[in-house]
């Protein structure tokens, strides 16, 4: 038996696990319920102990994570399987319009003395950026990436860091603990 399996923690209601949604808080059992909740983002999850799965029911279709003994893996939408066809479609959605506009801009160049000679290249770049941002936005919507929770976590981390730094500076200046 590999040593990594010995150290693995099985999924149970008594354990405390990292939150797969916000990745900042901890999930633990909720009293009088067969569910677990996060102490940071306040998401509620149902648990399938046999398959070691965690299901977030606050969205439809729900997201499901699998516990591998160390962390959450295999984020998937219930009943939805995103395969290579979706990746191919997303790539075509981003690249096809960009290539068409780039070819047109290359084959029909503007007069070099015109004041807007920069427009075709900027238009091509904007086409790529807008189509790419649409795909990123769709992925964020599908997988419910908690950008606001990340932002709150960063702000809390900065506040704690500045508080600790200012306390150290306060103590280091001889104000605290110098015996006077």
Short mmCIF file of C-alpha atoms in Angstrom, two decimals:
data_model
loop_
_atom_site.label_atom_id
_atom_site.label_comp_id
_atom_site.label_asym_id
_atom_site.label_seq_id
_atom_site.Cartn_x
_atom_site.Cartn_y
_atom_site.Cartn_z
CA UNK A 1 0.00 0.00 0.00
CA UNK A 2 1.54 3.37 -0.97
CA UNK A 3 2.33 5.75 1.86
CA UNK A 4 0.26 8.51 0.23
CA UNK A 5 -2.88 6.39 0.69
CA UNK A 6 -2.03 5.93 4.37
CA UNK A 7 -1.95 9.71 4.89
CA UNK A 8 -5.17 10.28 2.91
CA UNK A 9 -8.14 11.55 4.91
CA UNK A 10 -11.49 9.95 4.05
CA UNK A 11 -14.51 12.19 3.58
CA UNK A 12 -16.79 12.15 6.63
CA UNK A 13 -19.10 14.51 8.51
CA UNK A 14 -16.69 14.98 11.42
CA UNK A 15 -13.82 16.33 9.29
CA UNK A 16 -12.90 19.88 8.36
CA UNK A 17 -12.01 20.38 4.71
CA UNK A 18 -10.95 23.31 2.49
CA UNK A 19 -13.82 24.95 0.65
CA UNK A 20 -13.71 24.07 -3.07
CA UNK A 21 -15.66 27.18 -4.03
CA UNK A 22 -13.85 30.08 -2.36
CA UNK A 23 -10.66 28.17 -1.48
CA UNK A 24 -10.35 30.44 1.55
CA UNK A 25 -12.80 29.06 4.09
CA UNK A 26 -13.22 25.68 5.69
CA UNK A 27 -16.26 23.43 5.33
CA UNK A 28 -17.58 21.39 8.24
CA UNK A 29 -20.79 19.67 9.18
CA UNK A 30 -23.87 21.68 9.95
CA UNK A 31 -25.67 20.68 13.15
CA UNK A 32 -28.95 18.79 12.71
CA UNK A 33 -28.42 18.52 8.95
CA UNK A 34 -26.81 16.04 6.61
CA UNK A 35 -24.93 18.83 4.92
CA UNK A 36 -21.72 20.81 5.21
CA UNK A 37 -21.22 24.57 5.06
CA UNK A 38 -18.35 26.97 4.43
CA UNK A 39 -17.44 29.45 7.16
CA UNK A 40 -16.25 32.05 4.64
CA UNK A 41 -18.51 32.03 1.56
CA UNK A 42 -21.48 30.42 3.40
CA UNK A 43 -22.17 27.89 0.62
CA UNK A 44 -24.09 24.78 1.65
CA UNK A 45 -23.12 21.39 0.25
CA UNK A 46 -24.66 17.95 0.30
CA UNK A 47 -22.30 15.02 0.77
CA UNK A 48 -22.22 11.58 -0.82
CA UNK A 49 -19.90 9.64 1.51
CA UNK A 50 -19.82 6.45 -0.61
CA UNK A 51 -18.55 8.24 -3.71
CA UNK A 52 -16.73 10.92 -1.67
CA UNK A 53 -18.52 13.69 -3.55
CA UNK A 54 -19.56 17.17 -2.52
CA UNK A 55 -22.45 18.83 -4.35
CA UNK A 56 -23.21 22.57 -4.34
CA UNK A 57 -26.96 22.89 -4.71
CA UNK A 58 -27.20 26.69 -4.78
CA UNK A 59 -26.89 26.71 -8.56
CA UNK A 60 -28.43 24.74 -11.40
CA UNK A 61 -27.01 22.48 -12.65
CA UNK A 62 -25.10 21.85 -9.40
CA UNK A 63 -21.32 21.64 -9.27
CA UNK A 64 -19.81 18.40 -8.00
CA UNK A 65 -16.31 17.86 -6.56
CA UNK A 66 -14.58 14.59 -5.69
CA UNK A 67 -12.41 14.18 -2.60
CA UNK A 68 -9.13 12.35 -3.30
CA UNK A 69 -8.00 12.21 0.32
CA UNK A 70 -6.03 15.44 0.17
CA UNK A 71 -8.01 18.02 -1.83
CA UNK A 72 -11.04 18.48 -4.09
CA UNK A 73 -10.65 17.43 -7.72
CA UNK A 74 -12.68 16.88 -10.87
CA UNK A 75 -15.00 19.85 -10.74
CA UNK A 76 -17.92 19.06 -13.00
CA UNK A 77 -21.45 20.13 -13.68
CA UNK A 78 -24.06 17.51 -12.91
CA UNK A 79 -25.31 16.05 -16.18
CA UNK A 80 -23.03 18.22 -18.33
CA UNK A 81 -19.82 16.93 -19.85
CA UNK A 82 -17.59 19.56 -21.43
CA UNK A 83 -15.37 17.72 -23.93
CA UNK A 84 -13.05 18.49 -26.78
CA UNK A 85 -15.95 19.62 -28.98
CA UNK A 86 -16.60 22.59 -26.71
CA UNK A 87 -12.90 23.46 -26.66
CA UNK A 88 -12.81 23.30 -30.46
CA UNK A 89 -15.92 25.48 -30.71
CA UNK A 90 -14.49 28.03 -28.26
CA UNK A 91 -11.22 28.16 -30.19
CA UNK A 92 -13.09 28.66 -33.46
CA UNK A 93 -15.22 31.38 -31.86
CA UNK A 94 -12.08 33.26 -30.84
CA UNK A 95 -9.81 32.62 -33.83
CA UNK A 96 -12.16 32.60 -36.85
CA UNK A 97 -13.41 36.23 -36.58
CA UNK A 98 -9.92 37.44 -35.66
CA UNK A 99 -8.37 35.73 -38.69
CA UNK A 100 -11.06 37.07 -41.04
CA UNK A 101 -10.54 40.65 -39.88
CA UNK A 102 -6.75 40.24 -39.99
CA UNK A 103 -6.87 38.89 -43.56
CA UNK A 104 -9.12 41.74 -44.69
CA UNK A 105 -6.86 44.30 -43.03
CA UNK A 106 -3.81 42.73 -44.69
CA UNK A 107 -5.36 42.41 -48.19
CA UNK A 108 -6.92 45.88 -48.24
CA UNK A 109 -4.39 48.14 -46.53
CA UNK A 110 -5.12 51.78 -45.92
CA UNK A 111 -3.11 54.57 -47.51
CA UNK A 112 0.10 54.92 -45.45
CA UNK A 113 -0.49 58.68 -45.24
CA UNK A 114 -4.01 58.33 -43.85
CA UNK A 115 -4.45 59.44 -40.22
CA UNK A 116 -6.12 56.16 -39.17
CA UNK A 117 -3.63 53.57 -40.43
CA UNK A 118 -3.56 52.06 -36.93
CA UNK A 119 -7.28 51.18 -37.01
CA UNK A 120 -7.13 47.74 -38.75
CA UNK A 121 -4.51 46.34 -36.37
CA UNK A 122 -6.34 47.72 -33.32
CA UNK A 123 -9.63 46.34 -34.67
CA UNK A 124 -8.07 42.89 -35.12
CA UNK A 125 -6.68 42.93 -31.56
CA UNK A 126 -10.00 44.11 -30.14
CA UNK A 127 -11.83 41.34 -31.99
CA UNK A 128 -9.56 38.75 -30.40
CA UNK A 129 -9.83 40.29 -26.93
CA UNK A 130 -13.63 40.62 -27.02
CA UNK A 131 -14.21 37.06 -28.25
CA UNK A 132 -11.68 35.66 -25.78
CA UNK A 133 -13.28 37.60 -22.92
CA UNK A 134 -16.69 36.15 -23.86
CA UNK A 135 -15.26 32.62 -23.54
CA UNK A 136 -13.63 33.48 -20.20
CA UNK A 137 -16.89 35.02 -18.97
CA UNK A 138 -18.78 31.85 -19.97
CA UNK A 139 -16.28 29.68 -18.08
CA UNK A 140 -16.63 31.88 -15.02
CA UNK A 141 -20.42 31.59 -15.26
CA UNK A 142 -20.36 27.83 -15.80
CA UNK A 143 -17.96 27.06 -12.96
CA UNK A 144 -19.11 29.93 -10.71
CA UNK A 145 -15.62 31.21 -9.95
CA UNK A 146 -16.09 33.31 -6.78
CA UNK A 147 -14.17 36.43 -7.80
CA UNK A 148 -15.80 38.48 -5.02
CA UNK A 149 -14.77 35.86 -2.43
CA UNK A 150 -11.21 35.96 -3.73
CA UNK A 151 -11.25 39.74 -3.50
CA UNK A 152 -12.55 39.63 0.09
CA UNK A 153 -9.87 37.08 0.97
CA UNK A 154 -7.13 39.28 -0.50
CA UNK A 155 -8.42 42.29 1.42
CA UNK A 156 -8.54 40.29 4.68
CA UNK A 157 -5.03 38.95 4.04
CA UNK A 158 -3.71 42.49 3.43
CA UNK A 159 -5.43 43.79 6.58
CA UNK A 160 -3.94 41.01 8.69
CA UNK A 161 -0.52 41.55 7.13
CA UNK A 162 -0.58 45.31 7.70
CA UNK A 163 -1.84 44.81 11.28
CA UNK A 164 0.98 42.36 12.03
CA UNK A 165 3.55 44.62 10.34
CA UNK A 166 2.37 47.71 12.22
CA UNK A 167 2.37 45.75 15.51
CA UNK A 168 5.95 44.62 14.85
CA UNK A 169 6.99 48.16 13.99
CA UNK A 170 5.24 49.45 17.10
CA UNK A 171 7.00 46.86 19.22
CA UNK A 172 10.33 47.37 17.41
CA UNK A 173 10.33 51.12 18.12
CA UNK A 174 10.66 50.45 21.83
CA UNK A 175 7.10 51.45 22.66
CA UNK A 176 6.18 47.98 23.92
CA UNK A 177 8.29 45.73 26.09
CA UNK A 178 11.28 47.98 26.79
CA UNK A 179 10.65 48.00 30.55
CA UNK A 180 10.44 51.77 30.96
#
